[in-house]
Amino acid sequence: MSVSIPLKSSKLVSWKPTGRLQQTLAGCVERNGVGLHSGKLSSVRLWPELASRGRYFEFRCRSIPAAVEFAQVSPLCTSLSKDGFRIRTVEHLLSALEASGVDNCRIEIEGFDDKEIDAEIPIFDGSARTWVEAVEEVGLAVATDLDGNSVEKMAPHVNEPVCAWRNDSFVAAFPSPAVQITYGIDYPQAPVIGRQWFSIYPLDNLVYSTEIALSRTFCIYEEIEPMRNAGLIKGGSLENAIVCSASKGWLNPPLHFREEPCRHKILDLIGDLSMVAQSGNQGLPVAHIVAYKGGHALHADLARRLIMS
């Protein structure tokens, strides 16, 4: 087993061994679909990668690491940008890869317009189910470096409380011996959703695939027209989101879970915090993460605070 690459620690985070080896995919797998916001088709291939290379996107012969340094604030999604090229809506794919233990992966994305400098990950049914199934289809393998050596997987442990907030919304991480996530949402404009809380512990591959990955993205029916007028959700439909009307309730039941909107927020959070990962190591911090009325921008703010303080 080779020695892992030195990691950037901060006063808030210490990297500690997990007792496991870094992993990658055992083979290549491809999925095609339509982007939620662009409405455009794209093809995504997930390739095995060497140990310590981490997860990164390849688009137009350019490499964009799945790291918070390249995260860009986008309405209603997380994007990664480098050298003028952008990959949108990466959170569901990264969430599934992080939770499934795919530490090293080359993510090749192709659009169907050679002039585009933007690409978007397909939305599928609005959950992470398709990506979890894709990983299960090819399976996992121990990742090795160029010399054939395996590398021990490290994890970021939170040393002291840290919080990102905006008005009455916040995302905080507290020291904990294991990963625990507690999330709260509040939608008074949609009484059927209202205020919800959901907590998950412990978080492992099985729990993620059965309790989190199936949760779909959601929206308020009365907000659809303003979003479309803003150039968003061009690919949105009742097949890739659960839609709630303020007066009529859910327009396309049944839900997969009673607290499906809240669980989906946890799915997004895992994807966004996966960008803390360095050199093929765990991204999701070992901490009790508590969020209330959070979103992609706050998730990314917490990730930046953890590794840049």
PDB file of C-alpha atoms in Angstrom:
ATOM      1  CA  MET A   1       0.000   0.000   0.000  1.00  0.00           C
ATOM      2  CA  SER A   2       1.407   3.396  -0.964  1.00  0.00           C
ATOM      3  CA  VAL A   3       1.382   6.524   1.199  1.00  0.00           C
ATOM      4  CA  SER A   4      -1.486   8.904   0.513  1.00  0.00           C
ATOM      5  CA  ILE A   5      -0.840  12.394  -0.861  1.00  0.00           C
ATOM      6  CA  PRO A   6      -0.530  15.079   1.879  1.00  0.00           C
ATOM      7  CA  LEU A   7      -3.913  16.725   2.446  1.00  0.00           C
ATOM      8  CA  LYS A   8      -4.805  20.326   3.167  1.00  0.00           C
ATOM      9  CA  SER A   9      -5.967  20.512   6.772  1.00  0.00           C
ATOM     10  CA  SER A  10      -7.286  23.546   8.614  1.00  0.00           C
ATOM     11  CA  LYS A  11      -7.978  24.424  12.228  1.00  0.00           C
ATOM     12  CA  LEU A  12     -11.520  23.157  11.612  1.00  0.00           C
ATOM     13  CA  VAL A  13     -10.719  19.834   9.910  1.00  0.00           C
ATOM     14  CA  SER A  14      -8.275  16.983  10.508  1.00  0.00           C
ATOM     15  CA  TRP A  15      -7.834  14.120   8.037  1.00  0.00           C
ATOM     16  CA  LYS A  16      -7.868  10.687   9.670  1.00  0.00           C
ATOM     17  CA  PRO A  17      -7.692   7.117   8.300  1.00  0.00           C
ATOM     18  CA  THR A  18     -11.002   5.358   7.653  1.00  0.00           C
ATOM     19  CA  GLY A  19      -9.536   1.855   7.771  1.00  0.00           C
ATOM     20  CA  ARG A  20     -10.637   1.340   4.164  1.00  0.00           C
ATOM     21  CA  LEU A  21      -8.893   1.572   0.804  1.00  0.00           C
ATOM     22  CA  GLN A  22      -9.767   4.058  -1.912  1.00  0.00           C
ATOM     23  CA  GLN A  23     -12.109   2.621  -4.531  1.00  0.00           C
ATOM     24  CA  THR A  24     -13.118   3.181  -8.125  1.00  0.00           C
ATOM     25  CA  LEU A  25     -15.538   1.627 -10.584  1.00  0.00           C
ATOM     26  CA  ALA A  26     -14.875  -1.893 -11.832  1.00  0.00           C
ATOM     27  CA  GLY A  27     -15.883  -0.881 -15.367  1.00  0.00           C
ATOM     28  CA  CYS A  28     -17.310   1.904 -17.525  1.00  0.00           C
ATOM     29  CA  VAL A  29     -21.008   2.731 -17.479  1.00  0.00           C
ATOM     30  CA  GLU A  30     -22.975   5.223 -19.583  1.00  0.00           C
ATOM     31  CA  ARG A  31     -26.270   7.032 -19.125  1.00  0.00           C
ATOM     32  CA  ASN A  32     -28.084   9.534 -21.377  1.00  0.00           C
ATOM     33  CA  GLY A  33     -30.804  12.005 -20.570  1.00  0.00           C
ATOM     34  CA  VAL A  34     -32.185  15.542 -20.547  1.00  0.00           C
ATOM     35  CA  GLY A  35     -30.927  18.356 -18.329  1.00  0.00           C
ATOM     36  CA  LEU A  36     -33.446  19.895 -15.921  1.00  0.00           C
ATOM     37  CA  HIS A  37     -32.573  23.521 -16.631  1.00  0.00           C
ATOM     38  CA  SER A  38     -31.195  23.442 -20.192  1.00  0.00           C
ATOM     39  CA  GLY A  39     -33.669  20.901 -21.533  1.00  0.00           C
ATOM     40  CA  LYS A  40     -30.812  19.529 -23.663  1.00  0.00           C
ATOM     41  CA  LEU A  41     -29.672  15.944 -24.129  1.00  0.00           C
ATOM     42  CA  SER A  42     -26.297  14.857 -22.828  1.00  0.00           C
ATOM     43  CA  SER A  43     -24.355  11.624 -22.516  1.00  0.00           C
ATOM     44  CA  VAL A  44     -22.400  10.799 -19.350  1.00  0.00           C
ATOM     45  CA  ARG A  45     -19.800   8.042 -19.092  1.00  0.00           C
ATOM     46  CA  LEU A  46     -18.325   7.054 -15.734  1.00  0.00           C
ATOM     47  CA  TRP A  47     -14.819   5.598 -16.056  1.00  0.00           C
ATOM     48  CA  PRO A  48     -12.522   3.884 -13.526  1.00  0.00           C
ATOM     49  CA  GLU A  49      -9.666   6.084 -12.369  1.00  0.00           C
ATOM     50  CA  LEU A  50      -6.333   5.638 -10.595  1.00  0.00           C
ATOM     51  CA  ALA A  51      -6.044   6.037  -6.818  1.00  0.00           C
ATOM     52  CA  SER A  52      -5.555   9.603  -5.555  1.00  0.00           C
ATOM     53  CA  ARG A  53      -6.927  11.100  -8.776  1.00  0.00           C
ATOM     54  CA  GLY A  54     -10.320  11.813  -7.211  1.00  0.00           C
ATOM     55  CA  ARG A  55     -13.498  12.619  -9.101  1.00  0.00           C
ATOM     56  CA  TYR A  56     -13.397  15.002 -12.057  1.00  0.00           C
ATOM     57  CA  PHE A  57     -15.384  15.940 -15.130  1.00  0.00           C
ATOM     58  CA  GLU A  58     -14.024  15.849 -18.660  1.00  0.00           C
ATOM     59  CA  PHE A  59     -15.751  18.103 -21.183  1.00  0.00           C
ATOM     60  CA  ARG A  60     -14.442  19.396 -24.493  1.00  0.00           C
ATOM     61  CA  CYS A  61     -11.001  17.892 -23.694  1.00  0.00           C
ATOM     62  CA  ARG A  62     -10.859  19.937 -20.487  1.00  0.00           C
ATOM     63  CA  SER A  63     -10.742  18.625 -16.942  1.00  0.00           C
ATOM     64  CA  ILE A  64     -12.851  20.169 -14.152  1.00  0.00           C
ATOM     65  CA  PRO A  65     -12.248  18.720 -10.653  1.00  0.00           C
ATOM     66  CA  ALA A  66     -15.335  18.001  -8.529  1.00  0.00           C
ATOM     67  CA  ALA A  67     -13.928  20.333  -5.866  1.00  0.00           C
ATOM     68  CA  VAL A  68     -15.469  23.278  -4.068  1.00  0.00           C
ATOM     69  CA  GLU A  69     -12.756  25.581  -5.429  1.00  0.00           C
ATOM     70  CA  PHE A  70     -14.514  25.301  -8.796  1.00  0.00           C
ATOM     71  CA  ALA A  71     -18.098  25.459  -7.507  1.00  0.00           C
ATOM     72  CA  GLN A  72     -20.224  28.253  -8.893  1.00  0.00           C
ATOM     73  CA  VAL A  73     -23.385  29.717  -7.439  1.00  0.00           C
ATOM     74  CA  SER A  74     -26.232  28.866  -9.819  1.00  0.00           C
ATOM     75  CA  PRO A  75     -29.982  29.203  -9.295  1.00  0.00           C
ATOM     76  CA  LEU A  76     -31.443  25.903  -8.090  1.00  0.00           C
ATOM     77  CA  CYS A  77     -28.379  23.742  -8.773  1.00  0.00           C
ATOM     78  CA  THR A  78     -24.651  23.305  -8.225  1.00  0.00           C
ATOM     79  CA  SER A  79     -22.297  24.001 -11.111  1.00  0.00           C
ATOM     80  CA  LEU A  80     -18.567  23.537 -11.617  1.00  0.00           C
ATOM     81  CA  SER A  81     -16.639  25.977 -13.789  1.00  0.00           C
ATOM     82  CA  LYS A  82     -13.078  26.232 -15.082  1.00  0.00           C
ATOM     83  CA  ASP A  83     -11.447  28.125 -17.951  1.00  0.00           C
ATOM     84  CA  GLY A  84     -14.820  29.348 -19.197  1.00  0.00           C
ATOM     85  CA  PHE A  85     -16.412  25.883 -19.361  1.00  0.00           C
ATOM     86  CA  ARG A  86     -19.231  24.885 -17.031  1.00  0.00           C
ATOM     87  CA  ILE A  87     -20.939  21.680 -15.904  1.00  0.00           C
ATOM     88  CA  ARG A  88     -24.387  22.242 -14.377  1.00  0.00           C
ATOM     89  CA  THR A  89     -26.518  20.220 -11.954  1.00  0.00           C
ATOM     90  CA  VAL A  90     -23.729  17.956 -10.679  1.00  0.00           C
ATOM     91  CA  GLU A  91     -25.172  17.399  -7.194  1.00  0.00           C
ATOM     92  CA  HIS A  92     -27.203  14.192  -7.704  1.00  0.00           C
ATOM     93  CA  LEU A  93     -24.372  12.387  -9.499  1.00  0.00           C
ATOM     94  CA  LEU A  94     -21.761  13.480  -6.947  1.00  0.00           C
ATOM     95  CA  SER A  95     -24.094  12.514  -4.095  1.00  0.00           C
ATOM     96  CA  ALA A  96     -24.458   8.973  -5.456  1.00  0.00           C
ATOM     97  CA  LEU A  97     -20.722   8.579  -6.114  1.00  0.00           C
ATOM     98  CA  GLU A  98     -19.782   9.826  -2.640  1.00  0.00           C
ATOM     99  CA  ALA A  99     -22.324   7.649  -0.837  1.00  0.00           C
ATOM    100  CA  SER A 100     -21.540   4.585  -2.961  1.00  0.00           C
ATOM    101  CA  GLY A 101     -17.809   4.821  -2.279  1.00  0.00           C
ATOM    102  CA  VAL A 102     -16.659   5.770  -5.784  1.00  0.00           C
ATOM    103  CA  ASP A 103     -13.670   7.814  -4.664  1.00  0.00           C
ATOM    104  CA  ASN A 104     -11.865   8.056  -7.995  1.00  0.00           C
ATOM    105  CA  CYS A 105     -13.784   8.535 -11.235  1.00  0.00           C
ATOM    106  CA  ARG A 106     -13.417  10.235 -14.602  1.00  0.00           C
ATOM    107  CA  ILE A 107     -16.803  11.627 -15.589  1.00  0.00           C
ATOM    108  CA  GLU A 108     -16.919  12.181 -19.315  1.00  0.00           C
ATOM    109  CA  ILE A 109     -19.798  14.329 -20.526  1.00  0.00           C
ATOM    110  CA  GLU A 110     -20.799  15.012 -24.102  1.00  0.00           C
ATOM    111  CA  GLY A 111     -23.435  17.423 -25.308  1.00  0.00           C
ATOM    112  CA  PHE A 112     -25.041  17.319 -28.711  1.00  0.00           C
ATOM    113  CA  ASP A 113     -23.902  20.801 -29.788  1.00  0.00           C
ATOM    114  CA  ASP A 114     -20.179  21.152 -30.517  1.00  0.00           C
ATOM    115  CA  LYS A 115     -20.313  24.911 -29.963  1.00  0.00           C
ATOM    116  CA  GLU A 116     -21.631  24.751 -26.393  1.00  0.00           C
ATOM    117  CA  ILE A 117     -19.328  25.686 -23.520  1.00  0.00           C
ATOM    118  CA  ASP A 118     -21.939  24.505 -20.987  1.00  0.00           C
ATOM    119  CA  ALA A 119     -23.107  20.971 -20.297  1.00  0.00           C
ATOM    120  CA  GLU A 120     -25.685  19.669 -17.839  1.00  0.00           C
ATOM    121  CA  ILE A 121     -25.923  16.328 -16.059  1.00  0.00           C
ATOM    122  CA  PRO A 122     -29.248  14.596 -16.900  1.00  0.00           C
ATOM    123  CA  ILE A 123     -31.989  14.855 -14.292  1.00  0.00           C
ATOM    124  CA  PHE A 124     -33.694  11.461 -14.960  1.00  0.00           C
ATOM    125  CA  ASP A 125     -36.535  11.098 -12.413  1.00  0.00           C
ATOM    126  CA  GLY A 126     -35.191  13.890 -10.168  1.00  0.00           C
ATOM    127  CA  SER A 127     -33.507  11.524  -7.695  1.00  0.00           C
ATOM    128  CA  ALA A 128     -30.110   9.775  -7.517  1.00  0.00           C
ATOM    129  CA  ARG A 129     -31.609   6.344  -8.248  1.00  0.00           C
ATOM    130  CA  THR A 130     -30.239   6.112 -11.810  1.00  0.00           C
ATOM    131  CA  TRP A 131     -26.682   6.827 -10.669  1.00  0.00           C
ATOM    132  CA  VAL A 132     -26.837   4.364  -7.768  1.00  0.00           C
ATOM    133  CA  GLU A 133     -28.073   1.692 -10.179  1.00  0.00           C
ATOM    134  CA  ALA A 134     -25.304   2.566 -12.652  1.00  0.00           C
ATOM    135  CA  VAL A 135     -22.650   2.047  -9.946  1.00  0.00           C
ATOM    136  CA  GLU A 136     -24.274  -1.240  -8.907  1.00  0.00           C
ATOM    137  CA  GLU A 137     -24.318  -2.374 -12.541  1.00  0.00           C
ATOM    138  CA  VAL A 138     -20.507  -2.338 -12.876  1.00  0.00           C
ATOM    139  CA  GLY A 139     -19.528  -2.679  -9.216  1.00  0.00           C
ATOM    140  CA  LEU A 140     -16.532  -1.338  -7.304  1.00  0.00           C
ATOM    141  CA  ALA A 141     -12.856  -2.209  -7.297  1.00  0.00           C
ATOM    142  CA  VAL A 142      -9.909  -1.193  -5.134  1.00  0.00           C
ATOM    143  CA  ALA A 143      -8.204   1.757  -6.817  1.00  0.00           C
ATOM    144  CA  THR A 144      -4.471   1.476  -7.415  1.00  0.00           C
ATOM    145  CA  ASP A 145      -1.826   3.961  -8.503  1.00  0.00           C
ATOM    146  CA  LEU A 146       0.466   3.667 -11.540  1.00  0.00           C
ATOM    147  CA  ASP A 147       2.673   1.221  -9.628  1.00  0.00           C
ATOM    148  CA  GLY A 148      -0.271  -1.010  -8.714  1.00  0.00           C
ATOM    149  CA  ASN A 149      -0.347   0.089  -5.081  1.00  0.00           C
ATOM    150  CA  SER A 150      -3.548   0.711  -3.136  1.00  0.00           C
ATOM    151  CA  VAL A 151      -4.038   3.870  -1.058  1.00  0.00           C
ATOM    152  CA  GLU A 152      -5.690   4.179   2.352  1.00  0.00           C
ATOM    153  CA  LYS A 153      -8.831   6.324   2.316  1.00  0.00           C
ATOM    154  CA  MET A 154      -8.842   9.316   4.661  1.00  0.00           C
ATOM    155  CA  ALA A 155     -11.828  11.272   5.973  1.00  0.00           C
ATOM    156  CA  PRO A 156     -12.193  14.904   7.106  1.00  0.00           C
ATOM    157  CA  HIS A 157     -13.136  15.085  10.803  1.00  0.00           C
ATOM    158  CA  VAL A 158     -14.620  18.352  12.074  1.00  0.00           C
ATOM    159  CA  ASN A 159     -12.696  19.620  15.131  1.00  0.00           C
ATOM    160  CA  GLU A 160     -14.973  22.439  16.274  1.00  0.00           C
ATOM    161  CA  PRO A 161     -18.408  23.808  15.384  1.00  0.00           C
ATOM    162  CA  VAL A 162     -18.631  25.720  12.113  1.00  0.00           C
ATOM    163  CA  CYS A 163     -21.651  27.375  10.543  1.00  0.00           C
ATOM    164  CA  ALA A 164     -22.699  29.093   7.334  1.00  0.00           C
ATOM    165  CA  TRP A 165     -25.887  31.156   7.463  1.00  0.00           C
ATOM    166  CA  ARG A 166     -28.014  33.697   5.659  1.00  0.00           C
ATOM    167  CA  ASN A 167     -30.952  35.349   7.413  1.00  0.00           C
ATOM    168  CA  ASP A 168     -32.861  32.491   9.132  1.00  0.00           C
ATOM    169  CA  SER A 169     -31.229  29.753   7.025  1.00  0.00           C
ATOM    170  CA  PHE A 170     -28.133  27.885   8.168  1.00  0.00           C
ATOM    171  CA  VAL A 171     -25.956  24.817   7.686  1.00  0.00           C
ATOM    172  CA  ALA A 172     -23.717  23.816  10.613  1.00  0.00           C
ATOM    173  CA  ALA A 173     -21.287  21.013  11.377  1.00  0.00           C
ATOM    174  CA  PHE A 174     -20.529  19.798  14.905  1.00  0.00           C
ATOM    175  CA  PRO A 175     -17.810  17.353  16.009  1.00  0.00           C
ATOM    176  CA  SER A 176     -19.112  13.778  16.014  1.00  0.00           C
ATOM    177  CA  PRO A 177     -17.550  10.296  15.938  1.00  0.00           C
ATOM    178  CA  ALA A 178     -19.640   9.413  12.855  1.00  0.00           C
ATOM    179  CA  VAL A 179     -21.552  11.106  10.054  1.00  0.00           C
ATOM    180  CA  GLN A 180     -25.038  12.208  11.059  1.00  0.00           C
ATOM    181  CA  ILE A 181     -27.278  14.572   9.096  1.00  0.00           C
ATOM    182  CA  THR A 182     -30.335  16.437  10.384  1.00  0.00           C
ATOM    183  CA  TYR A 183     -32.235  18.662   7.962  1.00  0.00           C
ATOM    184  CA  GLY A 184     -35.226  20.944   8.342  1.00  0.00           C
ATOM    185  CA  ILE A 185     -37.283  22.753   5.699  1.00  0.00           C
ATOM    186  CA  ASP A 186     -40.199  25.191   5.923  1.00  0.00           C
ATOM    187  CA  TYR A 187     -42.605  25.986   3.081  1.00  0.00           C
ATOM    188  CA  PRO A 188     -45.506  27.949   4.565  1.00  0.00           C
ATOM    189  CA  GLN A 189     -46.672  28.796   1.032  1.00  0.00           C
ATOM    190  CA  ALA A 190     -47.318  25.062   0.477  1.00  0.00           C
ATOM    191  CA  PRO A 191     -49.122  23.686   3.563  1.00  0.00           C
ATOM    192  CA  VAL A 192     -48.862  20.072   2.354  1.00  0.00           C
ATOM    193  CA  ILE A 193     -45.077  20.386   2.664  1.00  0.00           C
ATOM    194  CA  GLY A 194     -45.023  22.830   5.584  1.00  0.00           C
ATOM    195  CA  ARG A 195     -42.254  22.320   8.113  1.00  0.00           C
ATOM    196  CA  GLN A 196     -40.411  19.000   8.014  1.00  0.00           C
ATOM    197  CA  TRP A 197     -37.393  17.518   9.769  1.00  0.00           C
ATOM    198  CA  PHE A 198     -35.520  14.360   8.926  1.00  0.00           C
ATOM    199  CA  SER A 199     -32.407  12.875  10.525  1.00  0.00           C
ATOM    200  CA  ILE A 200     -30.258  10.018   9.314  1.00  0.00           C
ATOM    201  CA  TYR A 201     -27.709   8.027  11.328  1.00  0.00           C
ATOM    202  CA  PRO A 202     -25.644   6.103  10.584  1.00  0.00           C
ATOM    203  CA  LEU A 203     -25.116   6.943   6.914  1.00  0.00           C
ATOM    204  CA  ASP A 204     -23.785   4.051   4.861  1.00  0.00           C
ATOM    205  CA  ASN A 205     -24.279   2.787   1.320  1.00  0.00           C
ATOM    206  CA  LEU A 206     -27.349   0.689   2.169  1.00  0.00           C
ATOM    207  CA  VAL A 207     -29.071   3.436   4.147  1.00  0.00           C
ATOM    208  CA  TYR A 208     -28.352   5.946   1.387  1.00  0.00           C
ATOM    209  CA  SER A 209     -29.668   3.721  -1.413  1.00  0.00           C
ATOM    210  CA  THR A 210     -32.919   2.905   0.400  1.00  0.00           C
ATOM    211  CA  GLU A 211     -33.650   6.039   2.445  1.00  0.00           C
ATOM    212  CA  ILE A 212     -32.140   8.969   0.499  1.00  0.00           C
ATOM    213  CA  ALA A 213     -31.312   8.145  -3.134  1.00  0.00           C
ATOM    214  CA  LEU A 214     -34.961   7.612  -4.148  1.00  0.00           C
ATOM    215  CA  SER A 215     -36.032  11.098  -3.016  1.00  0.00           C
ATOM    216  CA  ARG A 216     -36.888  13.342  -5.961  1.00  0.00           C
ATOM    217  CA  THR A 217     -36.412  17.035  -6.492  1.00  0.00           C
ATOM    218  CA  PHE A 218     -39.516  19.109  -5.834  1.00  0.00           C
ATOM    219  CA  CYS A 219     -40.988  22.471  -6.660  1.00  0.00           C
ATOM    220  CA  ILE A 220     -43.977  24.703  -5.960  1.00  0.00           C
ATOM    221  CA  TYR A 221     -46.411  24.844  -8.892  1.00  0.00           C
ATOM    222  CA  GLU A 222     -47.004  28.596  -8.518  1.00  0.00           C
ATOM    223  CA  GLU A 223     -43.252  29.228  -8.895  1.00  0.00           C
ATOM    224  CA  ILE A 224     -42.868  27.332 -12.186  1.00  0.00           C
ATOM    225  CA  GLU A 225     -43.773  30.175 -14.552  1.00  0.00           C
ATOM    226  CA  PRO A 226     -41.355  32.684 -12.938  1.00  0.00           C
ATOM    227  CA  MET A 227     -38.581  30.081 -13.079  1.00  0.00           C
ATOM    228  CA  ARG A 228     -39.233  29.382 -16.760  1.00  0.00           C
ATOM    229  CA  ASN A 229     -39.306  33.120 -17.474  1.00  0.00           C
ATOM    230  CA  ALA A 230     -35.851  33.262 -15.864  1.00  0.00           C
ATOM    231  CA  GLY A 231     -34.584  30.623 -18.310  1.00  0.00           C
ATOM    232  CA  LEU A 232     -34.653  27.751 -15.814  1.00  0.00           C
ATOM    233  CA  ILE A 233     -36.275  24.280 -15.711  1.00  0.00           C
ATOM    234  CA  LYS A 234     -36.623  24.081 -19.508  1.00  0.00           C
ATOM    235  CA  GLY A 235     -36.437  20.297 -19.160  1.00  0.00           C
ATOM    236  CA  GLY A 236     -38.715  20.088 -16.130  1.00  0.00           C
ATOM    237  CA  SER A 237     -41.821  17.875 -16.159  1.00  0.00           C
ATOM    238  CA  LEU A 238     -44.006  15.771 -13.892  1.00  0.00           C
ATOM    239  CA  GLU A 239     -41.694  12.854 -14.745  1.00  0.00           C
ATOM    240  CA  ASN A 240     -38.580  14.415 -13.185  1.00  0.00           C
ATOM    241  CA  ALA A 241     -39.902  16.309 -10.159  1.00  0.00           C
ATOM    242  CA  ILE A 242     -42.663  16.151  -7.612  1.00  0.00           C
ATOM    243  CA  VAL A 243     -44.811  19.266  -7.899  1.00  0.00           C
ATOM    244  CA  CYS A 244     -46.853  20.794  -5.091  1.00  0.00           C
ATOM    245  CA  SER A 245     -49.624  23.353  -5.531  1.00  0.00           C
ATOM    246  CA  ALA A 246     -50.293  25.794  -2.704  1.00  0.00           C
ATOM    247  CA  SER A 247     -54.035  25.130  -2.968  1.00  0.00           C
ATOM    248  CA  LYS A 248     -54.299  21.606  -4.438  1.00  0.00           C
ATOM    249  CA  GLY A 249     -51.402  19.802  -2.787  1.00  0.00           C
ATOM    250  CA  TRP A 250     -49.279  17.273  -4.663  1.00  0.00           C
ATOM    251  CA  LEU A 251     -50.087  17.159  -8.381  1.00  0.00           C
ATOM    252  CA  ASN A 252     -48.278  13.894  -9.147  1.00  0.00           C
ATOM    253  CA  PRO A 253     -48.534  11.572  -6.153  1.00  0.00           C
ATOM    254  CA  PRO A 254     -47.713   9.216  -4.617  1.00  0.00           C
ATOM    255  CA  LEU A 255     -44.575  10.318  -2.780  1.00  0.00           C
ATOM    256  CA  HIS A 256     -41.817   7.788  -2.169  1.00  0.00           C
ATOM    257  CA  PHE A 257     -41.659   8.959   1.475  1.00  0.00           C
ATOM    258  CA  ARG A 258     -43.785  11.238   3.632  1.00  0.00           C
ATOM    259  CA  GLU A 259     -40.789  13.552   4.095  1.00  0.00           C
ATOM    260  CA  GLU A 260     -39.511  13.155   0.522  1.00  0.00           C
ATOM    261  CA  PRO A 261     -38.745  16.895   0.065  1.00  0.00           C
ATOM    262  CA  CYS A 262     -36.666  16.951   3.255  1.00  0.00           C
ATOM    263  CA  ARG A 263     -34.851  13.745   2.319  1.00  0.00           C
ATOM    264  CA  HIS A 264     -34.042  15.210  -1.091  1.00  0.00           C
ATOM    265  CA  LYS A 265     -32.372  18.146   0.639  1.00  0.00           C
ATOM    266  CA  ILE A 266     -30.086  15.621   2.366  1.00  0.00           C
ATOM    267  CA  LEU A 267     -29.340  14.063  -1.025  1.00  0.00           C
ATOM    268  CA  ASP A 268     -28.316  17.498  -2.335  1.00  0.00           C
ATOM    269  CA  LEU A 269     -26.266  18.245   0.784  1.00  0.00           C
ATOM    270  CA  ILE A 270     -24.241  15.039   0.406  1.00  0.00           C
ATOM    271  CA  GLY A 271     -23.497  15.917  -3.206  1.00  0.00           C
ATOM    272  CA  ASP A 272     -22.452  19.464  -2.381  1.00  0.00           C
ATOM    273  CA  LEU A 273     -20.272  18.486   0.593  1.00  0.00           C
ATOM    274  CA  SER A 274     -18.649  15.721  -1.466  1.00  0.00           C
ATOM    275  CA  MET A 275     -16.674  18.587  -3.009  1.00  0.00           C
ATOM    276  CA  VAL A 276     -14.591  18.763   0.183  1.00  0.00           C
ATOM    277  CA  ALA A 277     -12.865  15.607  -1.115  1.00  0.00           C
ATOM    278  CA  GLN A 278      -9.172  15.739  -1.942  1.00  0.00           C
ATOM    279  CA  SER A 279      -7.051  13.217  -3.845  1.00  0.00           C
ATOM    280  CA  GLY A 280      -9.592  10.402  -3.832  1.00  0.00           C
ATOM    281  CA  ASN A 281     -10.463  10.661  -0.147  1.00  0.00           C
ATOM    282  CA  GLN A 282     -13.843  11.049   1.541  1.00  0.00           C
ATOM    283  CA  GLY A 283     -15.585  14.360   0.972  1.00  0.00           C
ATOM    284  CA  LEU A 284     -18.530  14.185   3.371  1.00  0.00           C
ATOM    285  CA  PRO A 285     -17.235  15.501   6.724  1.00  0.00           C
ATOM    286  CA  VAL A 286     -17.345  13.230   9.768  1.00  0.00           C
ATOM    287  CA  ALA A 287     -19.631  15.459  11.818  1.00  0.00           C
ATOM    288  CA  HIS A 288     -23.212  15.976  12.879  1.00  0.00           C
ATOM    289  CA  ILE A 289     -24.411  18.269  10.112  1.00  0.00           C
ATOM    290  CA  VAL A 290     -27.520  20.260  10.960  1.00  0.00           C
ATOM    291  CA  ALA A 291     -29.269  22.369   8.327  1.00  0.00           C
ATOM    292  CA  TYR A 292     -32.416  24.474   8.262  1.00  0.00           C
ATOM    293  CA  LYS A 293     -33.847  26.029   5.100  1.00  0.00           C
ATOM    294  CA  GLY A 294     -30.523  25.491   3.398  1.00  0.00           C
ATOM    295  CA  GLY A 295     -29.714  25.294  -0.292  1.00  0.00           C
ATOM    296  CA  HIS A 296     -26.839  24.775  -2.687  1.00  0.00           C
ATOM    297  CA  ALA A 297     -25.197  28.145  -1.994  1.00  0.00           C
ATOM    298  CA  LEU A 298     -25.150  27.586   1.782  1.00  0.00           C
ATOM    299  CA  HIS A 299     -23.953  23.998   1.361  1.00  0.00           C
ATOM    300  CA  ALA A 300     -21.029  25.247  -0.728  1.00  0.00           C
ATOM    301  CA  ASP A 301     -20.314  28.027   1.772  1.00  0.00           C
ATOM    302  CA  LEU A 302     -19.942  25.440   4.541  1.00  0.00           C
ATOM    303  CA  ALA A 303     -17.655  23.326   2.356  1.00  0.00           C
ATOM    304  CA  ARG A 304     -15.430  26.350   1.698  1.00  0.00           C
ATOM    305  CA  ARG A 305     -15.280  27.272   5.388  1.00  0.00           C
ATOM    306  CA  LEU A 306     -14.213  23.745   6.294  1.00  0.00           C
ATOM    307  CA  ILE A 307     -11.247  23.549   3.931  1.00  0.00           C
ATOM    308  CA  MET A 308     -10.214  27.169   3.544  1.00  0.00           C
ATOM    309  CA  SER A 309     -10.235  28.391   7.165  1.00  0.00           C
TER     310      SER A 309
END
